Coordinates of C-alpha atoms (C1' of nucleotides) in Angstrom, one line a residue:
Chain A
M82 CA 8.2 -52.0 263.5
K83 CA 9.0 -49.0 261.4
P84 CA 12.7 -48.4 260.9
C85 CA 12.5 -44.9 262.4
C86 CA 11.1 -46.2 265.6
F87 CA 13.5 -49.0 265.7
S88 CA 16.4 -46.7 265.5
L89 CA 14.8 -44.7 268.3
L90 CA 14.6 -47.8 270.5
K91 CA 18.2 -48.5 269.6
A92 CA 19.2 -45.1 271.0
A93 CA 17.0 -45.4 274.2
P94 CA 19.1 -45.7 277.4
L95 CA 17.1 -48.8 278.3
F96 CA 18.5 -50.7 275.4
K97 CA 21.9 -49.2 275.2
G98 CA 24.5 -51.8 274.3
L99 CA 22.2 -54.4 272.8
S100 CA 23.1 -55.9 269.5
E101 CA 20.8 -55.6 266.4
T102 CA 19.5 -59.1 266.8
E103 CA 18.9 -58.7 270.5
L104 CA 17.0 -55.6 269.8
Q105 CA 14.9 -57.5 267.2
D106 CA 14.1 -60.0 269.9
V107 CA 13.2 -57.3 272.4
S108 CA 11.0 -55.4 270.0
A109 CA 9.2 -58.6 269.1
C110 CA 7.1 -58.4 272.2
A111 CA 6.6 -54.6 272.2
K112 CA 3.4 -52.9 271.6
E113 CA 2.9 -49.4 270.2
S114 CA 0.6 -47.2 272.3
R115 CA -0.4 -44.0 270.5
L116 CA -2.2 -41.1 271.9
L117 CA -3.9 -39.0 269.3
R118 CA -4.7 -36.2 271.6
A119 CA -4.2 -35.3 275.2
G120 CA -4.7 -38.2 277.6
H121 CA -3.2 -40.5 280.2
Y122 CA -0.9 -43.4 279.6
F123 CA -1.8 -44.6 283.0
R124 CA -3.1 -43.2 286.2
Q125 CA -1.9 -43.3 289.8
N126 CA -3.0 -46.6 291.4
D127 CA -3.7 -48.4 288.1
A128 CA -2.3 -51.9 288.0
A129 CA 1.2 -51.5 286.8
R130 CA 1.2 -54.0 283.9
R131 CA 3.4 -52.3 281.3
V132 CA 6.6 -50.4 281.0
F133 CA 6.9 -47.6 278.4
V134 CA 9.5 -46.0 276.2
L135 CA 8.4 -42.8 274.7
T136 CA 9.2 -42.3 271.1
H137 CA 7.4 -39.1 270.3
G138 CA 5.9 -36.3 272.4
H139 CA 6.2 -35.4 276.1
V140 CA 4.7 -37.0 279.1
K141 CA 4.1 -35.4 282.5
I142 CA 4.6 -37.5 285.6
T143 CA 2.6 -36.3 288.5
Q144 CA 1.3 -37.5 291.8
L145 CA -1.8 -36.7 293.8
S146 CA -1.5 -36.6 297.5
T147 CA -4.3 -38.1 299.6
E148 CA -5.6 -34.6 300.2
G149 CA -5.7 -33.7 296.6
T150 CA -2.7 -31.5 296.2
Q151 CA -0.7 -32.4 293.1
V152 CA 3.0 -32.5 292.6
F153 CA 4.8 -32.7 289.3
F154 CA 7.8 -35.0 289.4
R155 CA 9.3 -35.0 285.9
V156 CA 8.8 -34.6 282.2
I157 CA 9.5 -37.6 280.0
G158 CA 11.0 -36.9 276.6
P159 CA 11.6 -39.1 273.6
G160 CA 13.8 -42.1 274.3
E161 CA 13.1 -42.1 278.0
I162 CA 11.5 -44.8 280.0
F163 CA 8.5 -44.4 282.2
G164 CA 6.1 -46.6 284.2
I165 CA 8.9 -48.7 285.5
I166 CA 8.3 -47.9 289.1
G167 CA 5.2 -49.7 290.2
G168 CA 5.8 -52.8 288.1
F169 CA 8.2 -54.8 290.2
G170 CA 7.5 -54.3 293.9
E171 CA 4.1 -53.1 294.6
N172 CA 1.8 -53.7 291.6
S173 CA 0.4 -50.3 290.9
Y174 CA 1.8 -47.1 289.5
P175 CA 2.5 -44.6 292.2
V176 CA 2.2 -41.7 289.7
S177 CA 0.1 -40.7 286.7
A178 CA 1.5 -40.2 283.2
Y179 CA -0.2 -37.7 281.1
S180 CA 0.4 -36.1 277.7
E181 CA -1.0 -32.7 276.7
G182 CA -1.0 -33.7 273.0
P183 CA -0.3 -36.5 270.6
A184 CA 2.3 -38.9 271.7
T185 CA 3.7 -42.3 270.9
A186 CA 5.3 -44.9 273.1
W187 CA 6.4 -48.5 272.9
S188 CA 5.5 -50.6 275.8
W189 CA 6.3 -54.0 277.2
D190 CA 4.4 -56.2 279.6
T191 CA 6.1 -56.1 282.9
K192 CA 6.6 -59.8 283.1
C193 CA 7.9 -59.9 279.6
L194 CA 10.4 -57.2 280.4
L195 CA 11.4 -59.2 283.5
S196 CA 12.3 -62.2 281.5
L197 CA 14.0 -60.1 278.9
M198 CA 16.2 -58.7 281.7
E199 CA 17.1 -62.2 282.8
K200 CA 17.9 -63.2 279.2
Y201 CA 19.9 -60.0 278.6
P202 CA 21.4 -58.8 281.8
K203 CA 22.6 -55.7 280.0
I204 CA 19.0 -54.4 280.1
A205 CA 18.9 -54.8 283.9
L206 CA 22.1 -52.9 284.3
N207 CA 20.7 -50.2 282.1
V208 CA 17.7 -50.0 284.3
I209 CA 19.9 -49.8 287.4
Q210 CA 21.8 -46.9 285.8
I211 CA 18.6 -45.1 284.9
L212 CA 17.1 -45.5 288.3
S213 CA 20.4 -44.4 289.9
R214 CA 20.3 -41.2 287.9
R215 CA 16.7 -40.6 288.8
I216 CA 17.4 -41.0 292.5
Q217 CA 20.2 -38.5 292.2
E218 CA 17.9 -36.1 290.5
M219 CA 15.2 -36.5 293.1
Q220 CA 17.8 -36.0 295.8
D221 CA 19.0 -32.8 294.1
R222 CA 15.5 -31.5 293.9
F223 CA 14.8 -32.5 297.4
R224 CA 17.9 -30.6 298.5
D225 CA 16.9 -27.5 296.6
L226 CA 13.4 -27.6 298.0
A227 CA 14.8 -27.9 301.5
T228 CA 17.4 -25.3 301.2
Q229 CA 16.8 -22.8 298.4
R230 CA 14.2 -20.2 298.0
V231 CA 11.5 -20.2 295.4
E232 CA 13.3 -17.9 292.9
R233 CA 16.2 -20.3 292.5
R234 CA 14.1 -23.3 292.3
V235 CA 12.0 -21.9 289.5
A236 CA 15.0 -20.8 287.6
T237 CA 16.6 -24.2 288.0
A238 CA 13.4 -25.9 286.8
L239 CA 13.3 -23.7 283.7
L240 CA 16.8 -24.4 282.9
R241 CA 16.3 -28.1 283.3
L242 CA 13.3 -28.1 281.1
A243 CA 15.1 -26.0 278.5
A244 CA 18.0 -28.5 278.5
K245 CA 15.6 -31.4 278.1
S246 CA 13.1 -30.1 275.6
G247 CA 14.2 -26.7 274.5
T248 CA 14.7 -25.8 270.9
R249 CA 17.2 -23.1 269.9
E250 CA 15.7 -20.2 268.2
A251 CA 17.0 -16.9 266.9
D252 CA 16.2 -15.1 270.1
G253 CA 16.5 -17.7 272.7
I254 CA 15.6 -21.3 273.8
L255 CA 11.9 -22.1 273.6
I256 CA 10.6 -24.7 276.0
N257 CA 8.8 -27.0 273.6
M258 CA 5.8 -28.1 275.5
K259 CA 2.7 -26.8 277.2
L260 CA 3.8 -25.5 280.5
S261 CA 1.4 -23.6 282.7
R262 CA 2.3 -21.5 285.8
Q263 CA 0.5 -24.2 287.7
D264 CA 2.8 -26.9 286.3
L265 CA 5.9 -24.9 287.3
A266 CA 4.5 -24.3 290.8
E267 CA 3.8 -28.1 291.2
M268 CA 7.4 -28.8 290.1
T269 CA 9.0 -26.4 292.5
G270 CA 6.8 -26.6 295.5
T271 CA 5.2 -23.2 295.4
T272 CA 2.0 -21.6 294.1
L273 CA 1.0 -20.5 290.7
F274 CA 0.7 -16.9 292.0
T275 CA 4.3 -16.8 293.1
V276 CA 5.4 -18.3 289.8
S277 CA 3.4 -15.8 287.9
R278 CA 4.9 -12.9 289.7
L279 CA 8.4 -14.3 289.2
L280 CA 8.0 -14.8 285.5
K281 CA 6.6 -11.3 285.3
T282 CA 9.6 -9.9 286.9
W283 CA 11.9 -11.8 284.6
Q284 CA 10.0 -10.9 281.6
T285 CA 10.1 -7.3 282.5
G286 CA 13.9 -7.7 283.0
G287 CA 14.1 -9.2 279.5
L288 CA 15.3 -12.6 280.7
I289 CA 12.4 -14.5 279.3
V290 CA 9.4 -14.2 277.0
S291 CA 6.3 -15.9 278.2
A292 CA 3.0 -16.5 276.7
R293 CA 0.2 -18.7 277.7
Q294 CA 1.7 -22.1 278.4
R295 CA 4.8 -21.2 276.6
I296 CA 8.1 -19.9 277.8
K297 CA 11.2 -18.8 276.0
L298 CA 14.5 -18.2 277.7
T299 CA 16.1 -15.3 276.0
V300 CA 19.0 -14.8 278.4
P301 CA 19.5 -18.3 279.8
H302 CA 22.8 -17.5 281.4
A303 CA 21.1 -14.8 283.5
L304 CA 18.7 -17.4 284.8
A305 CA 21.7 -19.7 285.4
Q306 CA 23.1 -16.9 287.5
I307 CA 20.0 -16.8 289.6
A308 CA 20.0 -20.5 289.9
D309 CA 23.5 -20.4 291.3
E310 CA 23.2 -17.5 293.6
I311 CA 24.1 -17.8 297.2
P312 CA 21.7 -20.1 299.0
I313 CA 19.7 -18.4 301.8
P314 CA 21.4 -15.3 300.9
T315 CA 21.2 -11.8 302.0
P316 CA 20.6 -11.3 305.6
R317 CA 21.9 -7.9 305.2
T318 CA 23.7 -6.2 302.3
G319 CA 27.3 -5.9 303.2
K320 CA 27.3 -2.1 303.7
Chain B
M274 CA 32.8 -65.3 307.4
K275 CA 31.1 -65.7 310.7
P276 CA 27.8 -67.6 310.6
C277 CA 25.9 -64.8 312.2
C278 CA 27.0 -62.3 309.5
F279 CA 26.3 -64.9 306.9
S280 CA 22.7 -65.2 307.9
L281 CA 22.4 -61.5 308.0
L282 CA 23.6 -61.3 304.4
K283 CA 21.2 -64.1 303.6
A284 CA 18.4 -61.9 304.9
A285 CA 19.6 -58.7 303.1
P286 CA 17.2 -57.5 300.4
L287 CA 20.1 -57.3 298.0
F288 CA 20.7 -61.1 298.1
K289 CA 17.1 -62.2 298.6
G290 CA 16.4 -65.4 296.6
L291 CA 19.9 -66.6 296.3
S292 CA 20.8 -70.2 297.1
E293 CA 23.2 -71.1 299.8
T294 CA 26.0 -71.9 297.4
E295 CA 25.4 -68.8 295.4
L296 CA 25.7 -66.8 298.6
Q297 CA 28.9 -68.5 299.4
D298 CA 30.2 -67.4 296.0
V299 CA 29.0 -63.9 296.6
S300 CA 30.5 -63.6 300.0
A301 CA 33.8 -64.9 298.7
C302 CA 34.7 -61.5 297.3
A303 CA 33.3 -59.5 300.2
K304 CA 35.3 -57.5 302.6
E305 CA 34.4 -56.5 306.1
S306 CA 34.6 -52.9 307.0
R307 CA 34.3 -52.1 310.6
L308 CA 34.1 -48.8 312.3
L309 CA 35.2 -48.9 315.9
R310 CA 33.9 -45.4 316.6
A311 CA 32.1 -42.6 314.9
G312 CA 33.4 -42.1 311.4
H313 CA 32.7 -42.0 307.6
Y314 CA 32.3 -45.0 305.4
F315 CA 32.8 -42.6 302.5
R316 CA 32.4 -39.0 301.8
Q317 CA 30.6 -37.1 299.1
N318 CA 32.8 -37.0 295.9
D319 CA 35.0 -39.9 296.9
A320 CA 35.6 -42.3 294.1
A321 CA 32.8 -44.8 294.3
R322 CA 34.6 -48.0 294.4
R323 CA 32.6 -50.1 296.8
V324 CA 29.1 -51.0 297.6
F325 CA 28.1 -51.7 301.2
V326 CA 25.6 -53.8 303.1
L327 CA 25.3 -52.8 306.7
T328 CA 25.4 -55.6 309.2
H329 CA 25.5 -53.7 312.5
G330 CA 24.8 -50.1 313.6
H331 CA 23.3 -47.2 311.8
V332 CA 24.6 -45.0 309.0
K333 CA 23.4 -41.5 308.1
I334 CA 23.3 -40.6 304.4
T335 CA 23.8 -36.8 303.9
Q336 CA 24.6 -34.4 301.2
L337 CA 26.3 -31.0 301.3
S338 CA 25.1 -28.5 298.8
T339 CA 27.7 -26.3 297.1
E340 CA 26.9 -23.5 299.5
G341 CA 27.5 -25.6 302.6
T342 CA 24.0 -26.4 303.7
Q343 CA 23.5 -30.0 304.6
V344 CA 20.5 -32.2 304.0
F345 CA 19.9 -35.6 305.5
F346 CA 18.5 -38.1 303.1
R347 CA 18.1 -41.4 305.0
V348 CA 19.2 -43.7 307.7
I349 CA 20.6 -47.0 306.8
G350 CA 19.8 -49.9 309.2
P351 CA 21.2 -53.4 309.4
G352 CA 20.6 -55.4 306.2
E353 CA 20.3 -52.4 304.0
I354 CA 22.5 -51.5 301.1
F355 CA 24.3 -48.2 300.7
G356 CA 26.9 -46.7 298.5
I357 CA 25.3 -48.1 295.4
I358 CA 24.4 -44.8 293.8
G359 CA 27.7 -43.4 292.5
G360 CA 29.2 -46.7 291.5
F361 CA 27.7 -47.3 288.1
G362 CA 27.1 -44.1 286.2
E363 CA 29.3 -41.3 287.5
N364 CA 32.1 -42.6 289.4
S365 CA 31.8 -40.8 292.7
Y366 CA 29.4 -40.9 295.6
P367 CA 26.9 -38.1 295.6
V368 CA 26.4 -38.4 299.3
S369 CA 28.4 -39.0 302.5
A370 CA 27.8 -42.1 304.8
Y371 CA 28.6 -41.4 308.4
S372 CA 28.1 -43.5 311.5
E373 CA 27.8 -41.9 315.0
G374 CA 29.2 -45.0 316.7
P375 CA 30.6 -48.4 316.1
A376 CA 29.3 -50.1 312.9
T377 CA 30.0 -53.0 310.7
A378 CA 29.4 -53.5 307.0
W379 CA 30.3 -55.9 304.3
S380 CA 31.4 -54.4 301.0
W381 CA 32.0 -55.4 297.5
D382 CA 34.1 -53.8 294.8
T383 CA 31.8 -52.2 292.3
K384 CA 33.2 -54.0 289.4
C385 CA 33.0 -57.3 291.3
L386 CA 29.4 -56.7 292.1
L387 CA 28.7 -55.9 288.5
S388 CA 30.0 -59.2 287.4
L389 CA 28.1 -60.9 290.2
M390 CA 25.0 -59.3 288.8
E391 CA 25.7 -60.6 285.4
K392 CA 26.3 -64.1 286.8
Y393 CA 23.2 -64.0 289.1
P394 CA 20.6 -61.8 287.5
K395 CA 18.5 -62.2 290.6
I396 CA 20.8 -59.7 292.3
A397 CA 20.3 -57.1 289.6
L398 CA 16.6 -57.5 289.9
N399 CA 16.9 -57.1 293.7
V400 CA 18.8 -53.9 293.1
I401 CA 16.1 -52.7 290.8
Q402 CA 13.5 -53.3 293.4
I403 CA 15.5 -51.6 296.1
L404 CA 16.1 -48.6 293.9
S405 CA 12.5 -48.4 292.9
R406 CA 11.4 -48.3 296.5
R407 CA 13.9 -45.7 297.2
I408 CA 12.6 -43.5 294.4
Q409 CA 9.2 -43.9 295.7
E410 CA 10.3 -42.9 299.1
M411 CA 12.1 -39.8 297.8
Q412 CA 9.1 -38.9 295.8
D413 CA 6.9 -39.1 298.9
R414 CA 9.3 -37.0 300.8
F415 CA 9.5 -34.5 298.0
R416 CA 5.7 -34.3 297.9
D417 CA 5.5 -33.8 301.7
L418 CA 8.2 -31.1 301.5
A419 CA 6.3 -29.4 298.7
T420 CA 2.8 -29.6 300.2
Q421 CA 2.8 -30.2 303.9
R422 CA 3.7 -27.9 306.7
V423 CA 6.6 -28.4 309.0
E424 CA 4.7 -30.0 311.9
R425 CA 3.5 -32.8 309.7
R426 CA 6.8 -33.4 308.1
V427 CA 8.6 -33.7 311.5
A428 CA 5.9 -36.1 312.8
T429 CA 6.2 -38.2 309.7
A430 CA 10.0 -38.3 310.0
L431 CA 9.8 -39.4 313.7
L432 CA 7.3 -42.2 312.8
R433 CA 9.5 -43.3 309.9
L434 CA 12.5 -43.4 312.2
A435 CA 10.6 -45.3 314.9
A436 CA 9.4 -47.8 312.4
K437 CA 12.9 -48.4 311.1
S438 CA 15.0 -48.4 314.2
G439 CA 12.7 -48.1 317.2
T440 CA 12.7 -50.5 320.1
R441 CA 9.5 -51.1 322.0
E442 CA 9.8 -50.1 325.6
A443 CA 7.3 -50.1 328.5
D444 CA 6.4 -46.5 328.0
G445 CA 6.8 -46.1 324.3
I446 CA 9.0 -46.6 321.3
L447 CA 12.6 -45.4 321.6
I448 CA 14.4 -44.3 318.5
N449 CA 17.5 -46.2 318.8
M450 CA 20.2 -43.8 317.5
K451 CA 21.8 -40.5 318.1
L452 CA 19.4 -38.0 316.6
S453 CA 19.8 -34.3 317.2
R454 CA 17.4 -31.5 316.5
Q455 CA 19.7 -30.5 313.7
D456 CA 19.4 -34.0 312.2
L457 CA 15.7 -33.8 312.2
A458 CA 15.8 -30.3 310.7
E459 CA 18.0 -31.5 307.9
M460 CA 15.7 -34.4 307.2
T461 CA 12.5 -32.3 307.1
G462 CA 13.8 -29.1 305.5
T463 CA 13.5 -26.8 308.4
T464 CA 15.7 -25.3 311.1
L465 CA 16.8 -26.8 314.4
F466 CA 15.0 -24.0 316.2
T467 CA 11.6 -24.9 314.7
V468 CA 12.2 -28.6 315.5
S469 CA 13.2 -27.7 319.0
R470 CA 10.0 -25.7 319.6
L471 CA 7.9 -28.5 318.0
L472 CA 9.4 -31.2 320.2
K473 CA 8.9 -29.0 323.2
T474 CA 5.2 -28.7 322.5
W475 CA 4.9 -32.4 322.0
Q476 CA 6.8 -33.2 325.1
T477 CA 4.6 -30.8 327.1
G478 CA 1.6 -32.5 325.6
G479 CA 3.0 -35.9 326.7
L480 CA 3.3 -37.2 323.1
I481 CA 7.1 -37.8 323.4
V482 CA 9.9 -37.8 325.8
S483 CA 13.1 -36.3 324.5
A484 CA 16.6 -36.0 325.9
R485 CA 19.8 -34.9 324.2
Q486 CA 20.0 -36.8 321.0
R487 CA 17.4 -39.3 322.1
I488 CA 13.7 -39.3 321.5
K489 CA 11.0 -41.7 322.7
L490 CA 7.5 -41.7 321.2
T491 CA 5.1 -42.3 324.1
V492 CA 1.9 -41.8 322.2
P493 CA 2.8 -42.7 318.6
H494 CA -0.7 -42.7 317.4
A495 CA -1.1 -39.1 318.3
L496 CA 1.9 -38.3 316.2
A497 CA 0.3 -40.4 313.4
Q498 CA -2.7 -38.3 313.7
I499 CA -0.7 -35.1 313.3
A500 CA 1.1 -36.7 310.3
D501 CA -2.3 -37.4 308.7
E502 CA -4.0 -34.1 309.4
I503 CA -5.5 -32.1 306.6
P504 CA -2.7 -30.7 304.4
I505 CA -2.5 -27.0 304.2
P506 CA -5.2 -26.8 306.6
T507 CA -7.0 -24.3 308.5
P508 CA -7.5 -21.0 306.7
R509 CA -10.2 -20.2 309.3
T510 CA -11.6 -22.3 312.1
G511 CA -15.1 -23.2 311.2
K512 CA -16.9 -20.9 313.7
Chain C
dA50 C1' -18.7 -15.1 266.3
dA51 C1' -20.2 -15.8 270.7
dA52 C1' -20.0 -18.6 274.8
dG53 C1' -17.3 -21.2 277.9
dA54 C1' -13.4 -22.8 279.7
dT55 C1' -8.8 -22.2 281.0
dC56 C1' -5.0 -19.7 282.1
dT57 C1' -2.8 -15.5 284.0
dT58 C1' -2.3 -11.3 286.5
dT59 C1' -2.6 -8.3 290.4
dG60 C1' -3.7 -6.2 294.9
dC61 C1' -4.0 -7.0 299.7
dG62 C1' -3.6 -9.0 304.1
dC63 C1' -1.4 -12.0 306.9
dC64 C1' 1.3 -15.6 309.4
dA65 C1' 4.3 -19.7 309.7
dG66 C1' 8.6 -20.2 310.2
dC67 C1' 13.3 -18.3 309.8
dG68 C1' 17.4 -15.8 311.6
dC69 C1' 20.0 -14.5 315.4
dA70 C1' 21.8 -14.1 319.9
dA71 C1' 22.3 -15.4 324.3
dT72 C1' 21.8 -18.6 327.9
dG73 C1' 21.5 -23.0 329.8
dA74 C1' 22.0 -28.1 329.9
dC75 C1' 24.6 -32.0 329.2
dC76 C1' 28.6 -35.0 327.9
dC77 C1' 33.2 -36.5 327.7
dG78 C1' 38.1 -36.6 328.1
dG79 C1' 42.0 -35.8 330.8
Chain D
dC130 C1' 36.0 -33.2 338.9
dC131 C1' 36.9 -29.7 336.0
dG132 C1' 36.9 -27.4 331.4
dG133 C1' 35.7 -27.2 326.8
dG134 C1' 32.7 -28.6 323.4
dT135 C1' 28.4 -29.9 321.7
dC136 C1' 23.5 -29.7 321.9
dA137 C1' 19.1 -27.5 323.2
dT138 C1' 16.0 -23.8 324.6
dT139 C1' 13.8 -19.4 324.2
dG140 C1' 12.6 -14.6 323.2
dC141 C1' 12.2 -11.3 319.6
dG142 C1' 11.7 -9.3 315.2
dC143 C1' 10.8 -9.8 310.6
dT144 C1' 9.6 -11.2 305.9
dG145 C1' 9.0 -14.4 302.0
dG146 C1' 5.6 -16.3 300.1
dC147 C1' 0.8 -18.0 300.7
dG148 C1' -4.3 -17.5 300.3
dC149 C1' -8.0 -15.4 298.2
dA150 C1' -10.8 -12.8 295.2
dA151 C1' -11.7 -10.6 291.2
dA152 C1' -10.6 -9.1 286.7
dG153 C1' -8.3 -9.7 282.4
dA154 C1' -6.4 -12.5 278.5
dT155 C1' -6.4 -16.3 275.4
dC156 C1' -7.8 -20.6 273.6
dT157 C1' -11.5 -23.9 272.2
dT158 C1' -15.9 -25.4 270.8
dT159 C1' -20.0 -25.1 268.4

DNA sequence: AAAGATCTTTGCGCCAGCGCAATGACCCGG
DNA sequence: CCGGGTCATTGCGCTGGCGCAAAGATCTTT
């Protein structure tokens, strides 16, 4: 394993707290999966045989409902784990993992990871922490979807994305991945039309700069303000 | 510990696969928390010191957004674990746990459970499985909220509740807990008014019988049909 | 460079479901 | 058995955001 990747694994939340030698042991049974271009790491309903840790790129986690509508659950960035959900209980992935461009991940056979967790309980505890966080995040998003209006949800989504994979630039924070209106709509439970209109408004107002599949937040704190506005606001203006 | 409760713990998913003696060990540091009447096991933002396994009753897991709107995440039934989320990462519960009536739970100090998990990795694996399921469930609900209309979501919620805490009766399945229109609204991301109107329609159609805080599904398969209907259906009727 | 394939914008019509208020039903404690 | 509190119903008005279609912009491939 290349040293750079090794240090990335070392920093991954999944392996936090492991010693150097333990990490060696762990990485012994890992396999590198590299995508040279856009493609799937796995598809919904595939047999869940492996668990992944992304080392490079971005992965979109989506789910297709039986009727064909798609929802977008999360973006996986470097260091993050994915594909852990189907592996233990049911034996198939409940979601698809897709990358829009080149990406690299290390992966472990599910059974192998299971025995690693028994050998090093620390890993299991890390998994528990990661899953806990993820539940909280899903709960938050569920709450937003249930109680906030579209504008806030989209603003929140943009900020979340910027925090996760934004790069600071002179004139704002660029969200560093392909991101269509459709993607944002699937994340926030709305339609691409509505997202398009919203972004347009914000762009006109100077809050963002958007191009095809690319969004830069020029005034993030204004978005944050929108994201924190009163909830189902404004029956009537106070007069 | 009373034998009845002991066997309940034995059947709890959290302790699945433990031997008799291991269970003895585990239960040694447990504490019984009994609610004689309606009340909270814990409130959102309380320090997350204990993890609970419900042995009797029902517990509602809710969250209050900063602006005061409440959402209803799940119902905990006997055997299920709750209060595990805040304990490991952040140190406060992100939700409230409330019972409408008498209830009994066993609880463990978070740190104590942590060392139990290191001692018996099986427990940690069980936790991982439970959390995985819960994530899947939240994802499903998120998807429904994002893509289905209210009617379907409420039908789904009723069926879920019936499956979890319904009792078969001569004329249908009674959902065995206090359940207001408001509760259903908070579960499905709508308003109590809309729920009221929906239930009314269904009652008129003979699908359900509802009284104050009590709902019986008389024709569950008809509800299931509603729950499985086409998604964002019906632009125009076929003519 | 031209043809396709995506992605985005925009106008228009429309309705599911919300917000509110007022009334009615039911429960429980004293 | 009464009184106050909680829960449920219902009518009415309204609008946020969806659905669709069609055109425009941008990227990719050959």
